[in-house]
Coordinates of C-alpha atoms and ligand atoms in Angstrom, one line a residue:
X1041 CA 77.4 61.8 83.4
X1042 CA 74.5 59.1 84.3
X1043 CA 72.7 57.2 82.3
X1044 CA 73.5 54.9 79.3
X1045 CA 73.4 57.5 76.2
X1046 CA 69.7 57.4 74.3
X1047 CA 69.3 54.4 72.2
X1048 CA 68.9 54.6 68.5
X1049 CA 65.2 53.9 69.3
X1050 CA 64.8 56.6 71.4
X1051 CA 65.9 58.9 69.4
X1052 CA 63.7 58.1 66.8
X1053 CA 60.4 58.3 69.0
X1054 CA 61.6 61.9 69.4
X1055 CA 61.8 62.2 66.1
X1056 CA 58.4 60.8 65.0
X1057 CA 56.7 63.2 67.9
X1058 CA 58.6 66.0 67.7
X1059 CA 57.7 68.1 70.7
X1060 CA 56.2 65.6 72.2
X1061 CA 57.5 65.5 76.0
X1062 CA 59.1 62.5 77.3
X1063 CA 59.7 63.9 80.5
X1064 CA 59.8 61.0 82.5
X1065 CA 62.9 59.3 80.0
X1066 CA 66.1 60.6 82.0
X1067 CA 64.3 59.9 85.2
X1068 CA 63.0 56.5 83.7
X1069 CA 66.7 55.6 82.9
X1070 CA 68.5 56.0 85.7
X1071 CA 70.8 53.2 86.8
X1072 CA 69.6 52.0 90.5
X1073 CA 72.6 52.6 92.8
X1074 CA 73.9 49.7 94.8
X1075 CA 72.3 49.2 98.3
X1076 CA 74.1 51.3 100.5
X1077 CA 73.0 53.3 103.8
X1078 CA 73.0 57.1 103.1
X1079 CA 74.0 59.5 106.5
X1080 CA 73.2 62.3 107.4
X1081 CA 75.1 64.6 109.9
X1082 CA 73.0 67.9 110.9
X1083 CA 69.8 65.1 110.4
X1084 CA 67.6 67.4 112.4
X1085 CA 68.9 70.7 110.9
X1086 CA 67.3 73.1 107.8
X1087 CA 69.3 71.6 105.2
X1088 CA 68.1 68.6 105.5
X1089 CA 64.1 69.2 106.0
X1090 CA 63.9 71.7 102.9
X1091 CA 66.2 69.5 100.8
X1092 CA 67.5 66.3 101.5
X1093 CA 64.7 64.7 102.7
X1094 CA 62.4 65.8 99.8
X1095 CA 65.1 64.9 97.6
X1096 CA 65.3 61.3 98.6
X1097 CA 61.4 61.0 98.6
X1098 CA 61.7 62.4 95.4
X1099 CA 64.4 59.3 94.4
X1100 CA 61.9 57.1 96.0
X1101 CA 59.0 58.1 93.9
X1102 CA 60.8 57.9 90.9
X1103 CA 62.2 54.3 91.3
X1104 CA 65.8 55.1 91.7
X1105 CA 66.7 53.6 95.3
X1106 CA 68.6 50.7 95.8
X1107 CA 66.9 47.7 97.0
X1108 CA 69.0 47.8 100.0
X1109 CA 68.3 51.4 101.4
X1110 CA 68.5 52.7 104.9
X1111 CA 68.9 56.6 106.1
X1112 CA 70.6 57.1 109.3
X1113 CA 70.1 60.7 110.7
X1114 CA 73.0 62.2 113.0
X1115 CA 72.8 65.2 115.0
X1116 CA 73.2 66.9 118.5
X1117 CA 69.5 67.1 119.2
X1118 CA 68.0 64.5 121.3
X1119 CA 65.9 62.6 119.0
X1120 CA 64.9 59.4 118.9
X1121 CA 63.9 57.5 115.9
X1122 CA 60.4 58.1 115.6
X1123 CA 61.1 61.8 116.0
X1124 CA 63.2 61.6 112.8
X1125 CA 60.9 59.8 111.0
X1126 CA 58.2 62.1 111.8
X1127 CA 60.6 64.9 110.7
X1128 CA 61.0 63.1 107.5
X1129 CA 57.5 62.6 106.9
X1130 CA 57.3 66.3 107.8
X1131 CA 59.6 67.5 105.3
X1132 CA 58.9 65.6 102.2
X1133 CA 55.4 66.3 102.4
X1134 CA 54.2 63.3 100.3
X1135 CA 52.6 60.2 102.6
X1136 CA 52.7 57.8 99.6
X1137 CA 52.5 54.3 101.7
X1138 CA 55.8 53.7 100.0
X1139 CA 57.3 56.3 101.6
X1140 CA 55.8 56.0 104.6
X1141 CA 56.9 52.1 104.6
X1142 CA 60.8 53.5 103.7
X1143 CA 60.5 56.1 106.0
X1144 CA 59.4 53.6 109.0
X1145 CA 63.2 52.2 108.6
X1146 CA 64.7 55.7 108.9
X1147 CA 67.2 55.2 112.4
X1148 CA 68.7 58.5 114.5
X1149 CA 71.9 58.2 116.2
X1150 CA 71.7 61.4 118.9
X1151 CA 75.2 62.7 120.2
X1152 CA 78.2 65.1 120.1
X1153 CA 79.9 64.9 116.6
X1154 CA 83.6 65.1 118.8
X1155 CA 82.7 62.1 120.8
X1156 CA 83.7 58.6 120.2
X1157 CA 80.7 57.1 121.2
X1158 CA 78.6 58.9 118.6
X1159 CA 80.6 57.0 116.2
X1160 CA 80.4 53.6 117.7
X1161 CA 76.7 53.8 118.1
X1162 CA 76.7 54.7 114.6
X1163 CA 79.1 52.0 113.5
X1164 CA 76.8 49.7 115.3
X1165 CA 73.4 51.0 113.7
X1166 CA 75.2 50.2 109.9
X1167 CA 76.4 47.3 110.4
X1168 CA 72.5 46.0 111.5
X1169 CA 71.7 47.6 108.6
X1170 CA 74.0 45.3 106.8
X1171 CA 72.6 42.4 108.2
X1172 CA 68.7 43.5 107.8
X1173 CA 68.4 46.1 105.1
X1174 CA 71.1 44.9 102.9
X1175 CA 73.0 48.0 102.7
X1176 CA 76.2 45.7 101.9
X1177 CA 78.5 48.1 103.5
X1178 CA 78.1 50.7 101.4
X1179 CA 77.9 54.1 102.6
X1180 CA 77.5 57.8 101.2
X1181 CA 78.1 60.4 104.3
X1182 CA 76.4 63.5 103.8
X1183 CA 77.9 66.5 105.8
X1184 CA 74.9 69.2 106.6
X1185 CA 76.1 70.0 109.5
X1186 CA 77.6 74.1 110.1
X1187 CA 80.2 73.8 108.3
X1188 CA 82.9 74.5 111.3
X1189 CA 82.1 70.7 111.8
X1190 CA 83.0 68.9 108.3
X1191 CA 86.6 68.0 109.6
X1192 CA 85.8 66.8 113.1
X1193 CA 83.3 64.5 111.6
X1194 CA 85.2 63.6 108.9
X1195 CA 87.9 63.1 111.6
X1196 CA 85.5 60.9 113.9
X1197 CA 85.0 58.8 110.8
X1198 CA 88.5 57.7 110.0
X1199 CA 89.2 57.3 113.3
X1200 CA 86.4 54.5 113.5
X1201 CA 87.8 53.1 109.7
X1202 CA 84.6 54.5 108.1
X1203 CA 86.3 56.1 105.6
X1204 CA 87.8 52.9 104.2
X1205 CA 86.2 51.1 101.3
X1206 CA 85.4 47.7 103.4
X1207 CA 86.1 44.3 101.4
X1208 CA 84.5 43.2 98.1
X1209 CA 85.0 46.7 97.0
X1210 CA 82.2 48.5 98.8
X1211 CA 82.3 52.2 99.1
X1212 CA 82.8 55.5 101.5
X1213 CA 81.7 58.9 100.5
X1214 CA 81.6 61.9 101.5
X1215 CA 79.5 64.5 100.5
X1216 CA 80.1 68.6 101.9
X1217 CA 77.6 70.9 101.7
X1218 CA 78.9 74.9 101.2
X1219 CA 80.3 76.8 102.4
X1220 CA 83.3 75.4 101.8
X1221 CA 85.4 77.7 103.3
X1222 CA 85.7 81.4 103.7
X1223 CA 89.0 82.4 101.6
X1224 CA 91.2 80.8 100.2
X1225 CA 93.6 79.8 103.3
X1226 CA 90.4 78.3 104.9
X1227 CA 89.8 76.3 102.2
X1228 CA 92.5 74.6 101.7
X1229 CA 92.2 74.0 105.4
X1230 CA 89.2 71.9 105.3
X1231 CA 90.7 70.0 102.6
X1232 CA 93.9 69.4 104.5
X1233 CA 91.5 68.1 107.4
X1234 CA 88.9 66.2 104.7
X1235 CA 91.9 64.7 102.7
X1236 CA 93.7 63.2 106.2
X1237 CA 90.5 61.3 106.5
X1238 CA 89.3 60.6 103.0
X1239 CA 90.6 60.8 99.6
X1240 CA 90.0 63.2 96.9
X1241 CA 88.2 60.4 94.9
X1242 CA 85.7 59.7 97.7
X1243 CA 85.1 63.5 98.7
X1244 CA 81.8 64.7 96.5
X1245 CA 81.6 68.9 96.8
X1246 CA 78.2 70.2 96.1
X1247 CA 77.3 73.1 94.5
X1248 CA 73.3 72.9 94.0
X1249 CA 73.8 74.9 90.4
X1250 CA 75.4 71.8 88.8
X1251 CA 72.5 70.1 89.4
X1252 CA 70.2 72.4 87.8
X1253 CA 69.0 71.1 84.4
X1254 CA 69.4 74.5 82.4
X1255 CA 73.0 74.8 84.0
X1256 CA 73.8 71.4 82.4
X1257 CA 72.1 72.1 79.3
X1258 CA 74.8 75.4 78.8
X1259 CA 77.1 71.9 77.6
X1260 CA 74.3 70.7 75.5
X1261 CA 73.9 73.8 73.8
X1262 CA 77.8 74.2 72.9
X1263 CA 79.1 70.9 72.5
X1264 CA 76.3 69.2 71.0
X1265 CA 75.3 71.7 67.9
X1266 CA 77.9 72.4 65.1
X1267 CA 76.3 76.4 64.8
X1268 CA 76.9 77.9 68.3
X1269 CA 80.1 77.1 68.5
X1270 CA 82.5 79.0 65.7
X1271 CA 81.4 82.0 67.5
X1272 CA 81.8 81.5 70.4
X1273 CA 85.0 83.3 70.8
X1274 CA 86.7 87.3 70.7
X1275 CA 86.0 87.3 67.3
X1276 CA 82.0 87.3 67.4
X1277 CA 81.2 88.0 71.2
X1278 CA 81.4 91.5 72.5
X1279 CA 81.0 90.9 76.3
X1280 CA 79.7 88.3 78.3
X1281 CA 77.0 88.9 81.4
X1282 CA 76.3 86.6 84.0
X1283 CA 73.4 87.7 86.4
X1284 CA 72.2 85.7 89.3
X1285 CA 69.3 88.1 90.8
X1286 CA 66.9 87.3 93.9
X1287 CA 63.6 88.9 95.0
X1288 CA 64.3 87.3 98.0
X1289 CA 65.9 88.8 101.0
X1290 CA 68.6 86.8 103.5
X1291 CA 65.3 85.9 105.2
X1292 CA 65.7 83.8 108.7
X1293 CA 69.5 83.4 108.0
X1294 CA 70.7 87.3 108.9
X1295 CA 73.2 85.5 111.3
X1296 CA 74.8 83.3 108.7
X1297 CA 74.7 85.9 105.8
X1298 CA 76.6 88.9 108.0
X1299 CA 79.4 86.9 107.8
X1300 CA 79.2 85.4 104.4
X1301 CA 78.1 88.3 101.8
X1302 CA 76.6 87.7 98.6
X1303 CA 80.4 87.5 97.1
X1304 CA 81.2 84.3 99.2
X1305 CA 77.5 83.0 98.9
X1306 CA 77.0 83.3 95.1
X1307 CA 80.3 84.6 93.7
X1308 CA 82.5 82.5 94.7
X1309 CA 80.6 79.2 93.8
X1310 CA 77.6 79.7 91.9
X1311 CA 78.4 82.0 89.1
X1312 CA 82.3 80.7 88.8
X1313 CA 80.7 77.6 88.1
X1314 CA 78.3 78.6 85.2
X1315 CA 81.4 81.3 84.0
X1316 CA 83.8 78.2 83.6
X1317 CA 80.6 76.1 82.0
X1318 CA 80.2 79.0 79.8
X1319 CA 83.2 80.0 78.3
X1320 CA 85.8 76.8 78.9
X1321 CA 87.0 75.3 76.2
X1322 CA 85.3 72.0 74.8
X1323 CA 86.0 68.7 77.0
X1324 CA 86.7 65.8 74.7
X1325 CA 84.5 63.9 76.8
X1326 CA 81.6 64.5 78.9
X1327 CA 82.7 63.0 82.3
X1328 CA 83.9 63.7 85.7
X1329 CA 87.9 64.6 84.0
X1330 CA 86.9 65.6 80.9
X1331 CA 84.5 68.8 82.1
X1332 CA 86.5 69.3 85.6
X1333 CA 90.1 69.2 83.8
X1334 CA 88.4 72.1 81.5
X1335 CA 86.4 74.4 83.9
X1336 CA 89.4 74.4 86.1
X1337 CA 91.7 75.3 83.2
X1338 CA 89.3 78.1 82.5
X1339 CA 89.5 79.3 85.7
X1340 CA 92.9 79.6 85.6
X1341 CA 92.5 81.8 82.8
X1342 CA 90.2 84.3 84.9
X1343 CA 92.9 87.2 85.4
X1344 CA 93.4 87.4 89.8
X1345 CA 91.7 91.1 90.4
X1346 CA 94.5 93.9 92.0
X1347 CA 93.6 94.5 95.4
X1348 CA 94.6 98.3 94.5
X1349 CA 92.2 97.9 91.4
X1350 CA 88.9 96.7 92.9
X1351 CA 87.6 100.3 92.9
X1352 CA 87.3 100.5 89.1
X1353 CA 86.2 96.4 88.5
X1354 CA 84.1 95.7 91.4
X1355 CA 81.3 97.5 93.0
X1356 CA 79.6 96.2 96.2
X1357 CA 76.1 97.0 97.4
X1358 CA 73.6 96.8 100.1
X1359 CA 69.6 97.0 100.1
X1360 CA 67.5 99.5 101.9
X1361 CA 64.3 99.5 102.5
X1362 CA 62.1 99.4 99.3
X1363 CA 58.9 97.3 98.0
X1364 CA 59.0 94.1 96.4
X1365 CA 56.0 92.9 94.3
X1366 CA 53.4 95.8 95.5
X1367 CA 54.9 95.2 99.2
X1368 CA 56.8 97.0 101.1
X1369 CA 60.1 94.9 102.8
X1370 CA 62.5 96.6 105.4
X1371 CA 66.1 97.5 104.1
X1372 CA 68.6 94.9 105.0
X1373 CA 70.0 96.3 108.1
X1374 CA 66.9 96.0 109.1
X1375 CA 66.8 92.3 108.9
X1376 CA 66.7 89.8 111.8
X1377 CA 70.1 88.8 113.1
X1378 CA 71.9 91.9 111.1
X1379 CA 74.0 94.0 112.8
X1380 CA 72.1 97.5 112.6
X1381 CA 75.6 99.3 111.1
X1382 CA 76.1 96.5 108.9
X1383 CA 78.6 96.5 106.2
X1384 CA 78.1 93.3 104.6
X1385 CA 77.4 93.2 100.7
X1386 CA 74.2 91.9 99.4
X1387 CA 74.8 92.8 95.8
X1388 CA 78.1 92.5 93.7
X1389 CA 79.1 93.5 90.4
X1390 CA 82.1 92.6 88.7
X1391 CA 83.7 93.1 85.5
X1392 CA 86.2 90.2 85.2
X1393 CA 88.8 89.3 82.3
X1394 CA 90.2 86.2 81.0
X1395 CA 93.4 85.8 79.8
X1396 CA 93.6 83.2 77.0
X1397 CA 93.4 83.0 73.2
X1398 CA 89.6 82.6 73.0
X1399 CA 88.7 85.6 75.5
X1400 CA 91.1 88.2 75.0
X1401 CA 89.9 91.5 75.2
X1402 CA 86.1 90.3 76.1
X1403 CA 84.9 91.4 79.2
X1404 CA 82.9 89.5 81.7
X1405 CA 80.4 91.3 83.3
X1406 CA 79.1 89.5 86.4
X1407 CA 75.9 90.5 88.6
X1408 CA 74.4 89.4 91.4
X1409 CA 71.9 90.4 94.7
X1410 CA 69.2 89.6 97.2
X1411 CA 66.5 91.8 96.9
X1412 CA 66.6 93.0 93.3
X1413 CA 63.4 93.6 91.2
X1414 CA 62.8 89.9 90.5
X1415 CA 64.1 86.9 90.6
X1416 CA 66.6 85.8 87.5
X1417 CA 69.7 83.9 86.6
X1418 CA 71.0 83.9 83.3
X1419 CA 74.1 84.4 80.9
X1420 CA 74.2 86.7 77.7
X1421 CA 76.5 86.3 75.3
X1422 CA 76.5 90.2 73.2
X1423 CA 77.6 90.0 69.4
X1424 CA 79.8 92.4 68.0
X1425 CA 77.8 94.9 65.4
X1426 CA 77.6 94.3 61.7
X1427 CA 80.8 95.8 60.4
X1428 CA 78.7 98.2 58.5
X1429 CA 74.8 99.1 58.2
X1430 CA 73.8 99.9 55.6
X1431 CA 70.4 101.4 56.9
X1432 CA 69.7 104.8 57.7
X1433 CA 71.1 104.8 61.5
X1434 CA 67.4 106.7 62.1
X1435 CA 65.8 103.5 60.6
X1436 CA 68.2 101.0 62.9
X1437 CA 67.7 102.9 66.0
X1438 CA 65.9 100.3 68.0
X1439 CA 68.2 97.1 66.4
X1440 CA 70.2 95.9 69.2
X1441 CA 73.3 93.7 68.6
X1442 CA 72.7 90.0 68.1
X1443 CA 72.8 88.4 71.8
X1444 CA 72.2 84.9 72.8
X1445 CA 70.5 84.5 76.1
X1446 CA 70.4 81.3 78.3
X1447 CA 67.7 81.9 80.9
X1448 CA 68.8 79.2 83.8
X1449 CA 66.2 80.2 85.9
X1450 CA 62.8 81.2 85.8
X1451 CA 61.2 80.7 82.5
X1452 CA 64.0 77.9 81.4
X1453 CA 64.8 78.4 77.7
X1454 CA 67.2 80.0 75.0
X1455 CA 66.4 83.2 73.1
X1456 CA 68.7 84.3 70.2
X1457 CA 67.9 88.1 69.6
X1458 CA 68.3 89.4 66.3
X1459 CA 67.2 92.2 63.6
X1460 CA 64.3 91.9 61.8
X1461 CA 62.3 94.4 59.3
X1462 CA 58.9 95.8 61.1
X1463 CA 56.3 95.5 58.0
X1464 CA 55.6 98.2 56.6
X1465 CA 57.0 100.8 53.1
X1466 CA 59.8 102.3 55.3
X1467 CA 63.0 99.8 56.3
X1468 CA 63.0 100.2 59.6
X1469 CA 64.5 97.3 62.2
X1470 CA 64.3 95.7 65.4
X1471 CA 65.2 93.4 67.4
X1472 CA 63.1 89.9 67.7
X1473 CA 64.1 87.2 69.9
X1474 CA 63.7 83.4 68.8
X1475 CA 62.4 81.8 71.8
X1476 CA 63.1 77.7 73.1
X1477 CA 61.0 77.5 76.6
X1478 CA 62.2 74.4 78.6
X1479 CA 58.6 74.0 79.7
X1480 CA 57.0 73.8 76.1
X1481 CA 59.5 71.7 74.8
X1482 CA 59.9 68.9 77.5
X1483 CA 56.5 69.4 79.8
X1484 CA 56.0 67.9 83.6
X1485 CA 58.5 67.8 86.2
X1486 CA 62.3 68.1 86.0
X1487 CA 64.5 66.8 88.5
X1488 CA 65.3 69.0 91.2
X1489 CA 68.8 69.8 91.7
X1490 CA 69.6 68.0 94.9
X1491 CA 67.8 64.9 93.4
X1492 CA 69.4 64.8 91.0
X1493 CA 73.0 65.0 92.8
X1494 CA 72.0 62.9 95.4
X1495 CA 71.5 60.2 93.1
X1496 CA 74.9 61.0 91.0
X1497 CA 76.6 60.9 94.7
X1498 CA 74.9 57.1 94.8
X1499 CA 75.8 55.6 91.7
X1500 CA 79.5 57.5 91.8
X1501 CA 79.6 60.1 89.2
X1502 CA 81.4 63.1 90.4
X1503 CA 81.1 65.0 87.1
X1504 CA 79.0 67.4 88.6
X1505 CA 80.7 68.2 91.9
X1506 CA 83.6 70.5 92.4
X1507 CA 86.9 69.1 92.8
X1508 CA 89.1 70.4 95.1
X1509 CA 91.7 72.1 92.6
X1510 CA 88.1 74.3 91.2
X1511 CA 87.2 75.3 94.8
X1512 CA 90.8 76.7 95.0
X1513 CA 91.0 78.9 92.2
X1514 CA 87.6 80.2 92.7
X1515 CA 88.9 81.5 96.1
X1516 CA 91.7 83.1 94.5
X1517 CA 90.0 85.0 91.9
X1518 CA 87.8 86.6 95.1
X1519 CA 90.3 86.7 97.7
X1520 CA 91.5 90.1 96.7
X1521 CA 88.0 91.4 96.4
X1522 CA 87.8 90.3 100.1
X1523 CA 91.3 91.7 100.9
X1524 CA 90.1 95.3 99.3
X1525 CA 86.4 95.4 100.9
X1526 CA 87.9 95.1 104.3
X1527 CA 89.9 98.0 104.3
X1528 CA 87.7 100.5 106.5
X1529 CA 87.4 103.0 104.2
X1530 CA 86.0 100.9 100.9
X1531 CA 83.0 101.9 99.5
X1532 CA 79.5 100.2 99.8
X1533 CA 76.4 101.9 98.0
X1534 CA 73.0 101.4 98.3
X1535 CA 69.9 100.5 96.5
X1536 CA 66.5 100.5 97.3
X1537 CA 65.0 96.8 97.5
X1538 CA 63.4 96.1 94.2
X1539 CA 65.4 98.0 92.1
X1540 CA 68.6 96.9 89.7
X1541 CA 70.9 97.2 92.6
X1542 CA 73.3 100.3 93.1
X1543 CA 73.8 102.9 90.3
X1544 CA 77.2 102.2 90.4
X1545 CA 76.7 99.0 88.6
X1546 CA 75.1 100.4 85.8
X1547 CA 78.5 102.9 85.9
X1548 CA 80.7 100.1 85.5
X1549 CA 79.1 99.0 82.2
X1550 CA 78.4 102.6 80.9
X1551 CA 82.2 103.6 81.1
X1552 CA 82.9 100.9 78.6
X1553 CA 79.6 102.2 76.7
X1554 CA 77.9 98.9 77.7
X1555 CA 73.9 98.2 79.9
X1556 CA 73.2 95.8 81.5
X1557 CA 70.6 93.6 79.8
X1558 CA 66.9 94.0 81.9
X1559 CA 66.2 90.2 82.5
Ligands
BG6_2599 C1 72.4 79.3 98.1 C2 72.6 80.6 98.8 O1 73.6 78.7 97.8 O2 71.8 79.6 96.8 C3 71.3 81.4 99.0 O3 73.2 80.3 100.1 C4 70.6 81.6 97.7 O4 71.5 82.6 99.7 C5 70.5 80.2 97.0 O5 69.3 82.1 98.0 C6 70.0 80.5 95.6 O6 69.7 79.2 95.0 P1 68.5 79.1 93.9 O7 68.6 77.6 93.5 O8 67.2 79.5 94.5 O9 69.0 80.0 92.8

């Protein structure tokens, strides 16, 4: 990962202050990337208003550009270069007169990602740049275009020699938004079309949970305490929930999400992610092998689901109408850009197995929808019971097993619930949780995600992006899901927005006398 590790002298400043926030030390660390010119192709789109853009002010204000830094927008629309600049202004919402003076440099290249032209013009813009902004050759490619395009551009690229490191080892890279693919055939079609243009080693796959400070702290929390890890393992941990759960609806994008579903949106990326995270095996170093080699391994492990089987592991959902924070929200069909006899999941529930010394015989319980009470991603590990109690069961009836809960998002932080003895002459329990809040322990801003991958992307650390071998098996564990749902006569059930999603669900868990945990 980035950054030199914390000196000796750092280290002890925590430990003088303990507490005391030093928010500002990964950000104030950062390497500066080499000057380089960053594209972006779909410059005028969604993507990059709500995320790129703020994301490189973001890097701006925070020191960590390059000297040599240009942004070259790329799109269909007929912009000219003020236009993009004003867009850019626009979107990062921040008129700093550094940024303004960086985002007076910004250029637009208009034009038709299948034509030749749009390349040479392009071509021509970078190597200006070279001359004037000192860019030094240097370029990171940023697809956020509809994805149908990646492998033309990527095409249009290599056919103009972009994709080849030019002399005095500068670099080409290539950064693809999701969805990458929409199975697994799909998949490995867009890297059949990416890898004739570029090679694994330049191609940079994001998935925005990586970047997410509380996802990368699930490796902190393993790998750099002695106590969490003997048991984490069959013999200690019951089962294993993952729940990624939005208030939101599919908002303005009904027309992308009919065909997507909340298994290919979330499933299939951001919760196999944080599963492999979670419950892979240690890395021996923290680096772009190290934890890749290991979440793919784990993967692996996940046992493929029967297509005749999905009934009794899987159960997919859709919202109706229902009220969301005291208002009331229409039911999905409902939705702008939905078909009105819709059959597309926005809730999924899955009980998953895998299939290797450390797992056996735990199950996986996976979660997640648009739409649900509130908004809340996080992973439980459940402890087994004590062996024996040896309180009156009347006396134990509110002690819960032990669980350990990472909240990833909102409310960042680790609670570790255990039994406790409620004051008082009789022995009664309960369960208490012990409480780390991100927030209290390191205040003031965090990176966001996509600055923080942006930046990786820049200085060439692809520990956090998804290698192609990862995006593979992901699509194979959910391919048969797919297979199974399309079959006209599978079941979809119900739930009223603002609720836990379908009944169902909670079926799953209560046939192997399990709940799921109320975030
Ligand atoms: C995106 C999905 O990948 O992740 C969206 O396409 C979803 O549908 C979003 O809302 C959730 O991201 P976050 O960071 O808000 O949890």
């Amino acid at each position: 990962m980035s950054g030199p590790p914390a000196t000796a002298d750092q280290l002890g400043a925590e430990h003088r202050h303990p507490g005391v926030a030093h928010h500002r030390h990964e950000l104030d660390r950062v390497s500066r990337p080499p000057g380089h010119a960053l594209v972006v192709f779909g410059a005028s789109g969604d993507l990059t208003a709500r995320k790129l853009l703020p994301a490189i002010a973001a890097l701006e204000e925070h020191g960590a550009l390059p000297e040599g830094f240009a942004v070259v927008g790329v799109a269909r629309t007929e912009w000219k270069d003020d236009d993009f600049r004003q867009a850019a202004a626009r979107a990062a919402g921040d008129h700093s007169p550094s940024w303004q003076k960086l985002v007076s440099t910004f250029r637009y290249v208009a034009g038709e990602y299948g034509h030749p032209d749009t390349f040479s013009e392009l071509e021509t813009v970078l190597g200006e740049l070279d001359r004037t902004a000192g860019t030094g050759g240097n370029r990171v490619y940023y697809l956020a275009t509809v994805p149908d395009l990646f492998g033309v551009v990527a095409q249009g690229l290599a056919d103009h020699g972009a994709n080849v490191p030019g002399p005095g080892g500068s670099f080409s890279r290539l950064v693809v938004e999701k969805p990458y693919g929409h199975d697994l055939q799909s998949a490995k079609e867009l890297d059949q079309a990416l890898h004739a243009a570029f090679d694994e080693s330049q191609i940079y796959r994001i998935d925005h949970y990586m970047g997410k400070e509380t996802v990368q702290n699930v490796l902190a929390l393993r790998f750099a305490n002695a106590i969490f890890e003997p048991v984490w393992n069959r013999r200690y941990v019951d089962s294993v929930q993952i729940t990624v759960a939005e208030d939101l609806g599919v908002e303005h994008r009904g027309g992308f999400y009919e065909k997507a579903g909340a298994l290919r949106d979330i499933v299939q990326n951001h919760v196999m992610q944080v599963l492999a995270l979670t419950l892979m095996e240690p890395p021996s170093a923290v680096d772009a092998q190290g934890i890749r080699d290991e979440k793919v391994k784990l993967l692996r492990a996940v046992m493929l689901p029967e297509v005749d089987a999905v009934a009794s592991m899987a159960v997919r959902g859709q919202y109706t109408a229902g009220t969301i924070g005291g208002q009331p929200v229409p039911g999905y069909r409902q939705e702008e850009g939905v078909d009105p006899q819709s059959d597309t999941e926005t809730y999924v529930a899955l009980k998953l197995a895998v299939d290797n010394w450390r797992w056996a015989g735990v199950p996986v319980y996976v979660r997640t929808g648009k739409r649900l009470e509130k908004r809340a991603t996080e992973v439980t590990l459940q402890f087994h019971r004590v062996p024996h109690l040896a309180f009156g069961a009347n006396l134990a009836r509110d002690l819960r097993p032990n669980s350990l809960l990472m909240r990833i998002q909102p409310d960042e932080g680790i609670s570790l619930i255990f039994g406790a003895k409620v004051p008082g002459e009789e022995f009664r329990l309960r369960s208490v949780g012990m409480d780390f809040s991100y927030t209290e322990a390191f205040p003031g801003v965090t990176a966001d995600a996509y600055e923080r991958l942006l930046h990786d992307v820049m200085i060439g650390d692809p520990t956090l992006f998804v290698r192609t071998d990862e995006v593979e098996r992901a699509w194979q564990i959910v391919d048969p899901l797919l297979e199974a749902w399309a079959e006209e006569d599978s079941p979809l059930s119900h739930y009223a927005a603002g609720t836990w999603g379908p009944h169902e669900a909670d079926l799953l868990l209560a046939r192997d006398l399990r709940q799921w945990r109320d975030p």
